[in-house]
Every structure is written in C-alpha cells, then in structure tokens.
PDB file of C-alpha atoms in Angstrom:
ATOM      1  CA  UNK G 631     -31.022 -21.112  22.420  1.00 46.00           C
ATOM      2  CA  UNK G 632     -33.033 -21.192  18.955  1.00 46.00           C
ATOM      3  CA  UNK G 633     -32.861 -17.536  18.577  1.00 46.00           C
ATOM      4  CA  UNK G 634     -28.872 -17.486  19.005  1.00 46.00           C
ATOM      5  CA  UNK G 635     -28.684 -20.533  16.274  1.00 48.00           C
ATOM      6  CA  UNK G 636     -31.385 -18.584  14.063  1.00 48.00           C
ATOM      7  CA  UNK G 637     -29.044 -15.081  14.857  1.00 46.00           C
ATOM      8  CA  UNK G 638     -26.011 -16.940  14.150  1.00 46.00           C
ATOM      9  CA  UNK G 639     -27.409 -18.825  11.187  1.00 46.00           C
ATOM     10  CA  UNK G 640     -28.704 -15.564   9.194  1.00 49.00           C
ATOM     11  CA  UNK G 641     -25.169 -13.855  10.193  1.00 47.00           C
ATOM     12  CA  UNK G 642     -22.997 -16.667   8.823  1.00 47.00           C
ATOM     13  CA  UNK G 643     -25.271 -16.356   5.641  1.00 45.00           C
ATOM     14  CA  UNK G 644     -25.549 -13.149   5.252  1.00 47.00           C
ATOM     15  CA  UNK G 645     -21.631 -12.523   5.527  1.00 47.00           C
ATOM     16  CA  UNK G 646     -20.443 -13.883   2.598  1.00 47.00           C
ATOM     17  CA  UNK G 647     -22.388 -12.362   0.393  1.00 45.00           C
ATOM     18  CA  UNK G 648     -21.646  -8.712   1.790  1.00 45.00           C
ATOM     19  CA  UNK G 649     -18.100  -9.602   1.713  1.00 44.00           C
ATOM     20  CA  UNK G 650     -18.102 -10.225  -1.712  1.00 43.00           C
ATOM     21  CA  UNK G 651     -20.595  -7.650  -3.073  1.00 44.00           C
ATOM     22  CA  UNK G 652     -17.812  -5.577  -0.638  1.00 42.00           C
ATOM     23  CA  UNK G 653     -14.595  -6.669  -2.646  1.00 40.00           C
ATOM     24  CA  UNK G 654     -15.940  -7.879  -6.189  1.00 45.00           C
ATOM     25  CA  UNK G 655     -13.406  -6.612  -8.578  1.00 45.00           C
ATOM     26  CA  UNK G 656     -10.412  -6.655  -6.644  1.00 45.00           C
ATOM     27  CA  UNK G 657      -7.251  -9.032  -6.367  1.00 45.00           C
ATOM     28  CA  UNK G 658      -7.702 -12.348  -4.590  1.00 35.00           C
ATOM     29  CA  UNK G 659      -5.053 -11.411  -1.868  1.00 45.00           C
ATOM     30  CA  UNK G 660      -7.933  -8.579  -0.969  1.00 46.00           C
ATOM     31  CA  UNK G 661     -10.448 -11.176  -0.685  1.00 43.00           C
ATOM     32  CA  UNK G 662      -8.540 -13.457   1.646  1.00 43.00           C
ATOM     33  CA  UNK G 663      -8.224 -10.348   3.938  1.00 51.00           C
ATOM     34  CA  UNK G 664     -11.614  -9.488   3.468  1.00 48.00           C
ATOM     35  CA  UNK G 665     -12.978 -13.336   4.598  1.00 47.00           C
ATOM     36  CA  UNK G 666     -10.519 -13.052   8.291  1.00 48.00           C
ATOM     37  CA  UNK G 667     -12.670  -9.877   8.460  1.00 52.00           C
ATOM     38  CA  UNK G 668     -15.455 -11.239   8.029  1.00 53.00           C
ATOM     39  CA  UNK G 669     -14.789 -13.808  10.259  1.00 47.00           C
ATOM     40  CA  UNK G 670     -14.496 -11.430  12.996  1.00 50.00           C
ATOM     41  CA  UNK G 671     -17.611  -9.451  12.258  1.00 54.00           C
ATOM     42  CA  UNK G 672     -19.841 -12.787  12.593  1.00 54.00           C
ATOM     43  CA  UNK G 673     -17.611 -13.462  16.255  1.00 48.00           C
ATOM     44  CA  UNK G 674     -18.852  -9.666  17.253  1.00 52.00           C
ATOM     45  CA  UNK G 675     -22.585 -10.947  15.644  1.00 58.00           C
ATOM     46  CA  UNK G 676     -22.572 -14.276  17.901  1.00 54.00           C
ATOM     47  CA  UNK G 677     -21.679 -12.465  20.901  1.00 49.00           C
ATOM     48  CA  UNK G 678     -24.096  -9.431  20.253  1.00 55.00           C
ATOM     49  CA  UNK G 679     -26.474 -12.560  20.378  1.00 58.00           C
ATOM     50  CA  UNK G 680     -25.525 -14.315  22.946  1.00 52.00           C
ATOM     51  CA  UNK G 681     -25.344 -10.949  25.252  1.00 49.00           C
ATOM     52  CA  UNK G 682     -29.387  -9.826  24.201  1.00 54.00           C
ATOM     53  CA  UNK G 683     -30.339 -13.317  25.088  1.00 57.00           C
ATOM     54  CA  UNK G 684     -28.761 -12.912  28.874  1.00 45.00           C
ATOM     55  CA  UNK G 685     -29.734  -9.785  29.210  1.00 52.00           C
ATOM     56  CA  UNK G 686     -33.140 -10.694  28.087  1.00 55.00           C
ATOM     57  CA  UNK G 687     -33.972 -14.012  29.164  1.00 54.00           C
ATOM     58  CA  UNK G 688     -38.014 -12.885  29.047  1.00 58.00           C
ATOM     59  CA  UNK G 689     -37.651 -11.496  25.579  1.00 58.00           C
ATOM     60  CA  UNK G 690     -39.511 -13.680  22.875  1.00 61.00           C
ATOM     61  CA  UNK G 691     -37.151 -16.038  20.921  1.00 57.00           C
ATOM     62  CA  UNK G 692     -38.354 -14.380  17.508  1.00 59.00           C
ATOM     63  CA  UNK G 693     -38.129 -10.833  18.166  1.00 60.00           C
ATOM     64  CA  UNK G 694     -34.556 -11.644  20.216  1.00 57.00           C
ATOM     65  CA  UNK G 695     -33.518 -13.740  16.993  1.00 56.00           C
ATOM     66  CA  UNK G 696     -34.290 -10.659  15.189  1.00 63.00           C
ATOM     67  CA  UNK G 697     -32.593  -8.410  17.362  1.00 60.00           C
ATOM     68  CA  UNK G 698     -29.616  -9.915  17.350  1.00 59.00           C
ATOM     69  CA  UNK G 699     -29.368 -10.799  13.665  1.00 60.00           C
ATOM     70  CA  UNK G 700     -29.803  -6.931  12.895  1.00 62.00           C
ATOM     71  CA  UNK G 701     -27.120  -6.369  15.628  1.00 60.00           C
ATOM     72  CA  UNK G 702     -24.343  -8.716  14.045  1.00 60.00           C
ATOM     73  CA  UNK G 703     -25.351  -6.704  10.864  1.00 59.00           C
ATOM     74  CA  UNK G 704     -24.651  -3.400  12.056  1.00 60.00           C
ATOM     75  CA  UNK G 705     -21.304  -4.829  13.722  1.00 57.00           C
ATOM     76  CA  UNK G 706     -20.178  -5.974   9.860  1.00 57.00           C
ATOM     77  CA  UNK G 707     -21.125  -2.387   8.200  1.00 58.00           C
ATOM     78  CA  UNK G 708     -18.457  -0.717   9.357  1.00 59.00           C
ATOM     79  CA  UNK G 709     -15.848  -3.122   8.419  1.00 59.00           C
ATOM     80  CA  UNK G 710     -17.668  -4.010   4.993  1.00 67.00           C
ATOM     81  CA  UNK G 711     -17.814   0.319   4.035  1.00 69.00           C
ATOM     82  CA  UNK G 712     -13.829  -0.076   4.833  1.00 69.00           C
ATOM     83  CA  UNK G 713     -13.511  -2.976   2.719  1.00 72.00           C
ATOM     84  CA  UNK G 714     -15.494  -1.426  -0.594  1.00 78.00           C
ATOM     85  CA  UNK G 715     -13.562   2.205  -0.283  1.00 77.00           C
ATOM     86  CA  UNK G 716     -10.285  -0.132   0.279  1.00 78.00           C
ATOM     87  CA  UNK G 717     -11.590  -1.985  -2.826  1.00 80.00           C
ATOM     88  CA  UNK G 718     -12.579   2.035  -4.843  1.00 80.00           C
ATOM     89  CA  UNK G 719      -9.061   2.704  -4.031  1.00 82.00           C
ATOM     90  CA  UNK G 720      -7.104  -0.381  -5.672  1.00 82.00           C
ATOM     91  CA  UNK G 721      -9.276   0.174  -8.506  1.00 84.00           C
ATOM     92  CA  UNK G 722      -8.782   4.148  -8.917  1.00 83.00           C
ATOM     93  CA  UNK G 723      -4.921   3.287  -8.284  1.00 83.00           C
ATOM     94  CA  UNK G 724      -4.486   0.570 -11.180  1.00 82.00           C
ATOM     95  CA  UNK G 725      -6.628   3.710 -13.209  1.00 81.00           C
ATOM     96  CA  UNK G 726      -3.540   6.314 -12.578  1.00 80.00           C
ATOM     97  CA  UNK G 727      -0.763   3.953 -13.263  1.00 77.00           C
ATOM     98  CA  UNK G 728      -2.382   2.775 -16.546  1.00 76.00           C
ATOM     99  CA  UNK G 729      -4.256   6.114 -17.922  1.00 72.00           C
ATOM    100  CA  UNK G 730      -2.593   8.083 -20.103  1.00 74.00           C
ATOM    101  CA  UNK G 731      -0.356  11.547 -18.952  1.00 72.00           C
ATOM    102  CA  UNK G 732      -3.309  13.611 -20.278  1.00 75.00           C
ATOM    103  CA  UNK G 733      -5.379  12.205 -17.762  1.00 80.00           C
ATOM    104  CA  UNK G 734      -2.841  12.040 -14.661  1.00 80.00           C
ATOM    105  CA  UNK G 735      -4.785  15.033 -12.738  1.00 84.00           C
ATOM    106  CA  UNK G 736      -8.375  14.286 -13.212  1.00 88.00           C
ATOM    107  CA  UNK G 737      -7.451  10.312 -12.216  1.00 87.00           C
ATOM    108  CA  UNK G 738      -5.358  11.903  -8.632  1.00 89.00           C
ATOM    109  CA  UNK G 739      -8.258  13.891  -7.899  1.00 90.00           C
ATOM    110  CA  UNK G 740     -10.737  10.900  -8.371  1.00 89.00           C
ATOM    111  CA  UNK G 741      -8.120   8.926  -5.968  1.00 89.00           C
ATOM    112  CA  UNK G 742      -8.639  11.812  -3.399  1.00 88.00           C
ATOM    113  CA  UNK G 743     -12.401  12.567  -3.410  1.00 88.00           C
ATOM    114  CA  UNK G 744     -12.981   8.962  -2.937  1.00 87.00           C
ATOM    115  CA  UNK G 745     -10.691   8.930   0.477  1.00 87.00           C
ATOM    116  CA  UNK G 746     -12.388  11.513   1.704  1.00 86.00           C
ATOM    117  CA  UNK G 747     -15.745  10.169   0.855  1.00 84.00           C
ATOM    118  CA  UNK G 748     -14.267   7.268   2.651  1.00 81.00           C
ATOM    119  CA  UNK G 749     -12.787   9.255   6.175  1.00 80.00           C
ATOM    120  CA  UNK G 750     -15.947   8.743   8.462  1.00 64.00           C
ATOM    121  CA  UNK G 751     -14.518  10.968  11.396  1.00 52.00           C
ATOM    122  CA  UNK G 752     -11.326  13.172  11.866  1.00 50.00           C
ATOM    123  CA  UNK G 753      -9.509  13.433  14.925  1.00 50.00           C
ATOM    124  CA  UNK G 754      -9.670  16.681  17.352  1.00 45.00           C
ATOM    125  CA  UNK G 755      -7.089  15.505  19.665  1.00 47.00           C
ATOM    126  CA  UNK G 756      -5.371  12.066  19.915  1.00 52.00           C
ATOM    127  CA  UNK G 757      -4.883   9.200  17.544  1.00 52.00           C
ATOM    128  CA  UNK G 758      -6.639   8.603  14.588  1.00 57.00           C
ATOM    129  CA  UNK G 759      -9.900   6.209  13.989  1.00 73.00           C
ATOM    130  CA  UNK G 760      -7.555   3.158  12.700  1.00 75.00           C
ATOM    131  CA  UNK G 761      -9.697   2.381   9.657  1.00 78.00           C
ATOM    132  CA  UNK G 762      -8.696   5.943   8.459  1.00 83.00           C
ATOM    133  CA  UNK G 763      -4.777   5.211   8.807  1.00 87.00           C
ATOM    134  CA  UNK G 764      -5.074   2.404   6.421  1.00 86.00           C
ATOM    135  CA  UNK G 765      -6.855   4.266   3.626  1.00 88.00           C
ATOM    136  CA  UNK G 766      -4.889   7.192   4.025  1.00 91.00           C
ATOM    137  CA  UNK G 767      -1.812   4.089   3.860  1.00 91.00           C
ATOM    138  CA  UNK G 768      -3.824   2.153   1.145  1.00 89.00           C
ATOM    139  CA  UNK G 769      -4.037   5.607  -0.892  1.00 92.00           C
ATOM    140  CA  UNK G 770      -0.593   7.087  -0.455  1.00 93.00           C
ATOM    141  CA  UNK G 771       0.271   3.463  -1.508  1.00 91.00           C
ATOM    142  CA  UNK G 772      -1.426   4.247  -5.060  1.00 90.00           C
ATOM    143  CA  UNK G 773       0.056   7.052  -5.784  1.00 91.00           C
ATOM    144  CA  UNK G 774       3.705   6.157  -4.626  1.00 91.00           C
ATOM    145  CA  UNK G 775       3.020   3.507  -7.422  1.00 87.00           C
ATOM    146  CA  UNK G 776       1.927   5.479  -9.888  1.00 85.00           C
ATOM    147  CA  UNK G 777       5.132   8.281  -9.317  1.00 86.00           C
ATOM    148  CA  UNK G 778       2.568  10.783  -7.632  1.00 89.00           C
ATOM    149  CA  UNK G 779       5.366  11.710  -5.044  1.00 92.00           C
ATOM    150  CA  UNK G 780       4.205  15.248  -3.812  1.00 93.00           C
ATOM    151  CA  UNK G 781       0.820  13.760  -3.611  1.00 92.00           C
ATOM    152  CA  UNK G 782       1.498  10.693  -1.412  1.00 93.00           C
ATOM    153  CA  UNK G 783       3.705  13.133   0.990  1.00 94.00           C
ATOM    154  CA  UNK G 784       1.027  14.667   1.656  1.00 93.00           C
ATOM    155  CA  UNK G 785      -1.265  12.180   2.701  1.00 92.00           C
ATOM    156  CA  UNK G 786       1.469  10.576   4.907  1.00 94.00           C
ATOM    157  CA  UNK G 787       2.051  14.130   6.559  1.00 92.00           C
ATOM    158  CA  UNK G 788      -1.460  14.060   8.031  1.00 90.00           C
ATOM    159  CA  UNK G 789      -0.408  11.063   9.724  1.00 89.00           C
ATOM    160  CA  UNK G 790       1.166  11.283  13.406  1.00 86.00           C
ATOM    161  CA  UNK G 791       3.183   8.636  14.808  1.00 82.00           C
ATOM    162  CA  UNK G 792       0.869   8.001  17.399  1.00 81.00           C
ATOM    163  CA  UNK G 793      -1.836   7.183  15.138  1.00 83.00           C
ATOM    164  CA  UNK G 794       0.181   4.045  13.969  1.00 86.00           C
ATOM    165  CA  UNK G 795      -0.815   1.305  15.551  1.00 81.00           C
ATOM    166  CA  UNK G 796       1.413  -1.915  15.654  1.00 81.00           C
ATOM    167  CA  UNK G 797       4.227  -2.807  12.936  1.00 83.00           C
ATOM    168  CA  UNK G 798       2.102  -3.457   9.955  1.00 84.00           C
ATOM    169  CA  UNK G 799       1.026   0.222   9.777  1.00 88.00           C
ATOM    170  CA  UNK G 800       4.306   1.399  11.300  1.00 91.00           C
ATOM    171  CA  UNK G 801       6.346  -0.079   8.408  1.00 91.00           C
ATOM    172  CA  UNK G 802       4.371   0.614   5.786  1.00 91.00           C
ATOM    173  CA  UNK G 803       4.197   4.638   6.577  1.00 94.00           C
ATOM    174  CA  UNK G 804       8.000   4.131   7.348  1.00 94.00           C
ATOM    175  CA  UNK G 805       8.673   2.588   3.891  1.00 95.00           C
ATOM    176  CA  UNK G 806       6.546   5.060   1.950  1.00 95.00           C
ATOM    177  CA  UNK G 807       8.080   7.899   3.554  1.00 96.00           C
ATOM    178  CA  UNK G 808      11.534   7.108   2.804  1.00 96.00           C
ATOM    179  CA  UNK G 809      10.456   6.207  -0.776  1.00 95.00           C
ATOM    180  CA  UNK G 810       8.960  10.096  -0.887  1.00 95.00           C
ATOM    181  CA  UNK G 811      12.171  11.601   0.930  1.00 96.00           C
ATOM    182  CA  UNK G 812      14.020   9.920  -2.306  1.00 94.00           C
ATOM    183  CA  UNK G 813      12.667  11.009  -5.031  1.00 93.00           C
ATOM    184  CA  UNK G 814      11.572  14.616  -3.316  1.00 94.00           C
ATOM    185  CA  UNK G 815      14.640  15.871  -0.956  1.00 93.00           C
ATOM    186  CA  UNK G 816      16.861  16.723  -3.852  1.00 90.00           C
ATOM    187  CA  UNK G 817      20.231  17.312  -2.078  1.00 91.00           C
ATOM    188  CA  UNK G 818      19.272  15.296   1.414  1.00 95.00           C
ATOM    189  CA  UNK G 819      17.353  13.106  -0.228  1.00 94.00           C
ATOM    190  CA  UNK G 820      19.913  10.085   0.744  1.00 95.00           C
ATOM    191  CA  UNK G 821      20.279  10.760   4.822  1.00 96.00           C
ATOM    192  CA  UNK G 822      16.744  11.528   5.083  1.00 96.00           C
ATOM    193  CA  UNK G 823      15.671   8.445   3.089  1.00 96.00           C
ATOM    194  CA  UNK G 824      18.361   6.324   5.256  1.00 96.00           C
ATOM    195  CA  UNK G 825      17.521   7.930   8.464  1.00 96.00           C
ATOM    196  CA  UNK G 826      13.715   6.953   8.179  1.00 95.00           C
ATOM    197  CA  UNK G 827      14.851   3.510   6.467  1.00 96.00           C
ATOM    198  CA  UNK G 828      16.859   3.058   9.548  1.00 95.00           C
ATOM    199  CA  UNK G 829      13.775   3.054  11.858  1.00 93.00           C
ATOM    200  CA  UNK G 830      11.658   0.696  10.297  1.00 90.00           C
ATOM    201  CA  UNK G 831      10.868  -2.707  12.313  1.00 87.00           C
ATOM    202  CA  UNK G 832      12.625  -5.998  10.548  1.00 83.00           C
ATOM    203  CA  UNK G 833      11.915  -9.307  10.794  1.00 80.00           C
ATOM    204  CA  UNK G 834       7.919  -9.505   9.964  1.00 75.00           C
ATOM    205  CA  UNK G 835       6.043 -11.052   7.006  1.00 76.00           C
ATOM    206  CA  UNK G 836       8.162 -12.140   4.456  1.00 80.00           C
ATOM    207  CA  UNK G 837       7.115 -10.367   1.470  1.00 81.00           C
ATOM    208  CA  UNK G 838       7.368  -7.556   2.930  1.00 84.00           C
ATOM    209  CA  UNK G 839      10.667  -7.964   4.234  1.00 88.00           C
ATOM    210  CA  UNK G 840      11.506  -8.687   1.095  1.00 90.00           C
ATOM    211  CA  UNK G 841      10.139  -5.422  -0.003  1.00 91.00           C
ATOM    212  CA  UNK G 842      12.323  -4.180   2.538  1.00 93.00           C
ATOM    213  CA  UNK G 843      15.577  -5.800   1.361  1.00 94.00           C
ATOM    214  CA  UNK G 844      15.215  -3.994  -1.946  1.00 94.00           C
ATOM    215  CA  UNK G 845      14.804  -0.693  -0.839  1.00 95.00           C
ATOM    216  CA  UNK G 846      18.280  -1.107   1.233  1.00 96.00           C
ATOM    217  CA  UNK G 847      19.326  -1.995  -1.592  1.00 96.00           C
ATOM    218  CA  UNK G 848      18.297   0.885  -3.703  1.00 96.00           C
ATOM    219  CA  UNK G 849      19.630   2.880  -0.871  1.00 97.00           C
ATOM    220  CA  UNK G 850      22.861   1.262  -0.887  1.00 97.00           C
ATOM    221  CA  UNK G 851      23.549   1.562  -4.748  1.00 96.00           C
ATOM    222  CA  UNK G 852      22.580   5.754  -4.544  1.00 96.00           C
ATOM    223  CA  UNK G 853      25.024   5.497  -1.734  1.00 96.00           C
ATOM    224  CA  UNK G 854      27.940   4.319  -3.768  1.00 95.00           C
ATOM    225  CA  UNK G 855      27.875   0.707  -1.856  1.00 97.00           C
ATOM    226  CA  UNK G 856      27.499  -1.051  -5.492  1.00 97.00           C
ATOM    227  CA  UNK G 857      28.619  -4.627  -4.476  1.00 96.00           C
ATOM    228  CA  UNK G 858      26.192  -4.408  -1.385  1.00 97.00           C
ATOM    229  CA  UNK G 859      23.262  -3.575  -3.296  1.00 96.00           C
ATOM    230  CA  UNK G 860      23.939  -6.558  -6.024  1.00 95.00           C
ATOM    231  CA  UNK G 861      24.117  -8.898  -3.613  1.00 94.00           C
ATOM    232  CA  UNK G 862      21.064  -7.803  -1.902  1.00 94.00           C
ATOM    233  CA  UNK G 863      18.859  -8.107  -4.801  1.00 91.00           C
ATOM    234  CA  UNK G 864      20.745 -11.648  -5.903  1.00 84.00           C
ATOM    235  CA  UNK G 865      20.754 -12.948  -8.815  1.00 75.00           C
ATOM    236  CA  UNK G 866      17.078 -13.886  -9.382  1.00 63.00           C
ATOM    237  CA  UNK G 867      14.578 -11.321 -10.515  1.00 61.00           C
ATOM    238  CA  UNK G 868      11.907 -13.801 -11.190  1.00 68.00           C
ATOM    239  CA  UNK G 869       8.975 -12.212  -8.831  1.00 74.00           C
ATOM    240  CA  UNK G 870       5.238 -11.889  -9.208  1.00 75.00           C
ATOM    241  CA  UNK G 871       4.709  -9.071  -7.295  1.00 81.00           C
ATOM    242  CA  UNK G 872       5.432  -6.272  -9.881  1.00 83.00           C
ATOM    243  CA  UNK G 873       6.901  -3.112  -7.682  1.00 86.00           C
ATOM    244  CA  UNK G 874       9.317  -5.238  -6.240  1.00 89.00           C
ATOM    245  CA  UNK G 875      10.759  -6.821  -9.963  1.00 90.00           C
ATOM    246  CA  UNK G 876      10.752  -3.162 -11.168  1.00 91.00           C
ATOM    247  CA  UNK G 877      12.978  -1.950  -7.914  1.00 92.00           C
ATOM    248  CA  UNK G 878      15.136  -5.247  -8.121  1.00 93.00           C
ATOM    249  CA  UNK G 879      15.744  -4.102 -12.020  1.00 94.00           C
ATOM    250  CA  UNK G 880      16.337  -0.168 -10.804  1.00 95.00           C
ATOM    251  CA  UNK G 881      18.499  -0.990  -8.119  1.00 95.00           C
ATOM    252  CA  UNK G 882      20.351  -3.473 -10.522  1.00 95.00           C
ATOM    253  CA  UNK G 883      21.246  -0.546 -13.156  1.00 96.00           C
ATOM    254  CA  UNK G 884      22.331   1.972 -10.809  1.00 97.00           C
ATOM    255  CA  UNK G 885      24.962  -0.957  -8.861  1.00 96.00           C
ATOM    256  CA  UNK G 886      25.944  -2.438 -12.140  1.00 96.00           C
ATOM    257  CA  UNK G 887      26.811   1.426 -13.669  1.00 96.00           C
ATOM    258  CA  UNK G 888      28.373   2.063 -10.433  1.00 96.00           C
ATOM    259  CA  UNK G 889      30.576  -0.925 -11.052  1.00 96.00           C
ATOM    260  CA  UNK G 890      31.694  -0.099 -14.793  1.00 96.00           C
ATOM    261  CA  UNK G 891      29.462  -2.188 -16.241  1.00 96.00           C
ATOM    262  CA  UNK G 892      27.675  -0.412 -18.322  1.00 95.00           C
ATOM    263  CA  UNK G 893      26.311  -2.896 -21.245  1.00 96.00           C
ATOM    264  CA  UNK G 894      24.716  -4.833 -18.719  1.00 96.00           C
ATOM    265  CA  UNK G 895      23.076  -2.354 -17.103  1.00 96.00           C
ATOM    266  CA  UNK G 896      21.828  -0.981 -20.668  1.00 96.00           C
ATOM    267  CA  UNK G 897      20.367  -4.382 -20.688  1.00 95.00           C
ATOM    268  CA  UNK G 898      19.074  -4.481 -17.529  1.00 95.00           C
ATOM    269  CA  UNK G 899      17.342  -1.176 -18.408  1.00 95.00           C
ATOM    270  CA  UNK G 900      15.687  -2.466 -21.584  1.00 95.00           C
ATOM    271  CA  UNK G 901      14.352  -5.267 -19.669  1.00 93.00           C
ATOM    272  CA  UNK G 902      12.944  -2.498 -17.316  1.00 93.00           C
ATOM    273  CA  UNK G 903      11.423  -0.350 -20.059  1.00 92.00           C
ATOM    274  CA  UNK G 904      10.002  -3.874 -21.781  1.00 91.00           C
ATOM    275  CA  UNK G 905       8.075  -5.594 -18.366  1.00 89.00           C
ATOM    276  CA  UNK G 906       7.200  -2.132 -16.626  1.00 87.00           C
ATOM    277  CA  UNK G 907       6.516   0.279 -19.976  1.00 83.00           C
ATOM    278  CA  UNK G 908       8.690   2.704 -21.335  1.00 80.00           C
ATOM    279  CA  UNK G 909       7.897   5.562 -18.333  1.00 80.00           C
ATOM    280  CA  UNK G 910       9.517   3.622 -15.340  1.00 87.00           C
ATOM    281  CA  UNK G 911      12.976   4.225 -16.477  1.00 91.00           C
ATOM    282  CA  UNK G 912      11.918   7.779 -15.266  1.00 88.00           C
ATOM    283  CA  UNK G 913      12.661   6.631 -11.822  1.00 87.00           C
ATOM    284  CA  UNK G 914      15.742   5.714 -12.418  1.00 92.00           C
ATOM    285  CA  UNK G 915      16.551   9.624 -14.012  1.00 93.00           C
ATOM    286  CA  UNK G 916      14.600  11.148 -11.178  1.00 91.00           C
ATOM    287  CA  UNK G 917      16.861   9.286  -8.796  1.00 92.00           C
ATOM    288  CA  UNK G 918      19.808  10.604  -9.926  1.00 92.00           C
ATOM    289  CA  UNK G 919      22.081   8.008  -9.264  1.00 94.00           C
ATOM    290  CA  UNK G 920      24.674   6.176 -11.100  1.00 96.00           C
ATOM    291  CA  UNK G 921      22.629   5.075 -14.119  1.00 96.00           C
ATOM    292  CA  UNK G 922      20.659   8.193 -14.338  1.00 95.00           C
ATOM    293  CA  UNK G 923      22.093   9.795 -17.260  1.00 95.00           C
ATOM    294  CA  UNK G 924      22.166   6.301 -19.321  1.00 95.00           C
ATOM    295  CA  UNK G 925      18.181   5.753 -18.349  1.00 94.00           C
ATOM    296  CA  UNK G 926      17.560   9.808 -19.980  1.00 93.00           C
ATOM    297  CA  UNK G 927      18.855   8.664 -23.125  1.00 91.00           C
ATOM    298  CA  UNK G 928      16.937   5.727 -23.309  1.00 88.00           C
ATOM    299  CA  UNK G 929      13.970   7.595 -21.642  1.00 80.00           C
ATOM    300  CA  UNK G 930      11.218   9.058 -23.902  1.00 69.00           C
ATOM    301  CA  UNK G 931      10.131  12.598 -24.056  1.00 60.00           C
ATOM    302  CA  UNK G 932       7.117  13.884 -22.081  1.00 51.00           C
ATOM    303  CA  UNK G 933       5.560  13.531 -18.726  1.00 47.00           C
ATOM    304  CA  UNK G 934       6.356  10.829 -16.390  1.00 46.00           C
ATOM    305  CA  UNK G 935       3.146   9.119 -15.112  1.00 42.00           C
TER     306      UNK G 935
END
C-alpha cells in the first residue's frame, strides 16, 4: 500500500506541471481541457499501480513505487505530445490570420509541417488513431479561419467517415466541410453546402449549436430566405467568441441587402470591416450572395488573407 500512495503521490505531482509546460501559451478554454485530460492520465497512472502491486505482491515496495510511477508517466506522454502539437497549432493558426499577405504561404506551410510532425501513425486499413482526427480537425480549423479554403479541404478529404468517432468530431468535420463546399463549389456551392449542413447532429453543447444556428443562417440568406436568416441571428450580436460575431455580421448584410435595405447593411458592413479588419468583408464577395457586390466596393485591393 505505500508504494501505490508514493506512485500515486509523484503522479498527481508530476501532472500538473507537464500539463502546463504542455499548454503554456494557449487560451484558458485549452487549459481546462487539458486538466480533464490530465485527470484521466493520473486514473490510467493509479491503476497501472494498483495492477503491478497485484501482480507483484513479492516485489519490493520501492522498486514497485518506482515502477509504477514511471508507468503512470508513460500513460500521460501520449496525451501531453497531443496536447503541445494541439497547443503548436492554435499558435501557428492565430500566426496566419494575423501575418501579413506576403507571408500567407510560408505561415500554411509552417501550419502543415507541424501536423505532420505531430501524426504519430497513419492508417493501412480501418479507422484512424483518434488523436490524429482531432489535429487534422484542430488544423483544418485554422485555416478555415484564416480563409485557407483549398487548404482545409484537403485535410478534411483525408478523413473517412468511419474515422469519426462520436458527435463532437462528427460535427465539427460536418461543419467545416460545408463551410469549404461554400466558398469552393462555385455553381453547387449552395446544395452541397445544405446537403452536408443537413446531416450534422443538433442538439449538443451550446456554443456550438450556436455556431450551428449561424451557419443555417448564412445558408438561408445565400438561399434567398432573408427573413429566416434575420431572425436566426436575432437581434444581438454582442458575442465573445469572434468567428461567430463575424458570421452573425456576414449573414446580417447579405439578409438585410436581400431585403432592400441597403444603408443598413452598408452599416452592418463597416462594423464588419472595423471589429474583424478590413480583409473579412472578402467573405462576404467570395460568397457571392446578396451583399457581394456592395462588400467589393467597400473591399480593399489585394490578396485576401
């Protein structure tokens, strides 16, 4: 029993600080994920312990205290490297969306080497190692934010359907997919982008959802239902979670042009070009909907990024 306390004791100490060295840098939402995690690893560590010290009632308490410590740390590595290239990839993503046009290529490629840096094993047959479906997710994420369409595509397109496991990772390559078929498909861009809209799973965790909401919305104002889509959004664009304001606002433009209302939706577009810079109102031109030609005229020259 002393070496499953010691074990237990130099797990529970130990995890914290790998968890942070892990995730230093990154949003606090990352770190809460990061501590369940954790929390998990140490469970694995206790009953690594606990199983040595049945299996080896004879063993000395200090070398099975040993054993089992450096068991419950091996159990945490592979989480923790999945946590730091999770971590690498926020940080090379916030890079691309900030760095200048000049510097859009070298800044993808840096996104890219550092996935597959990341991908520990690739599948021969069946579904993929999980951890690997949520940094190709986490990445495709990135660039989908920073308007590196092509590029996200075709990290989704390595993904099967079978690899997804569970809604989280369902929805998410769902949602990214129809945000691709969008601003990609050109002239089926809309019945693609509905038809995969049209499969994701409703009802989970509510920012999400809420996620969700918006991009029916944005599907409904490209599809002419203007009303619909206003009163989807609401009234209230007050959010801190940035991709969502800036899809309320684009969504809001292309429903209130729709409508006739074209002064407010100038406005509504100047408060998109002030909170999100001056390049966003490139996704409202490159979705060639109802306020498209009023955001080109208000757009400036050059590159999107």
């Amino acid at each position: 029993m002393l070496s499953a306390a010691i074990a237990a004791l130099a797990n529970a100490l130990a995890s914290p600080l790998l968890v942070h060295l892990a995730v230093r840098g990154t949003p606090v939402r990352t770190r809460r994920r990061a501590g369940r995690l954790a929390v998990g690893a140490l469970a694995a560590a206790l009953g690594a312990t606990l199983a040595l010290l049945l299996g080896a009632l004879d063993v000395p308490a200090s070398l099975a205290a040993t054993l089992a410590t450096l068991a419950g740390l091996l159990a945490q590595h592979r989480g923790l490297r999945h946590l730091r290239a999770a971590a690498d990839l926020h940080r090379l993503g916030a890079a691309l969306r900030e760095g200048s046009p000049a510097a859009r290529e070298a800044s993808v490629q840096a996104l890219l080497t550092r996935l597959r840096r990341a991908l520990r094993t690739e599948r021969d047959a069946g579904p993929m190692p999980h951890l690997n479906v949520r940094l190709r997710l986490h990445a495709s994420a990135a660039l989908l934010e920073a308007g590196c369409f092509e590029d996200a595509r075709a990290l989704l397109g390595e993904l099967r359907e079978d690899d997804l496991r569970g809604d989280y990772d369902r929805t998410s390559w769902l949602a990214q997919s129809t945000i691709a078929a969008l601003y990609l498909d050109g002239d089926e861009a809309l019945p693609r982008a509905r038809a995969l809209f049209e499969r994701l799973p409703r009802g989970g965790d509510p920012q999400l959802e809420e996620r969700l909401i918006s991009l029916d919305a944005l599907l409904h104002a490209l599809e002419g239902e203007h009303a619909l889509a206003l009163d989807l959004v609401g009234p209230s664009l007050a959010t801190a979670d940035a991709p969502l304001a800036r899809t309320r606002l684009v969504v809001r433009a292309h429903a209130l042009v729709g409508l006739g209302r074209e002064d407010e939706a100038t406005r509504v577009l100047h408060a998109l070009r002030d909170d999100h810079g001056p390049h966003a109102l490139a996704r409202v031109v490159q979705l060639r909907g109802p306020a498209s030609p009023l955001a080109a005229r208000l757009a400036p020259a050059g590159p999107y990024r």
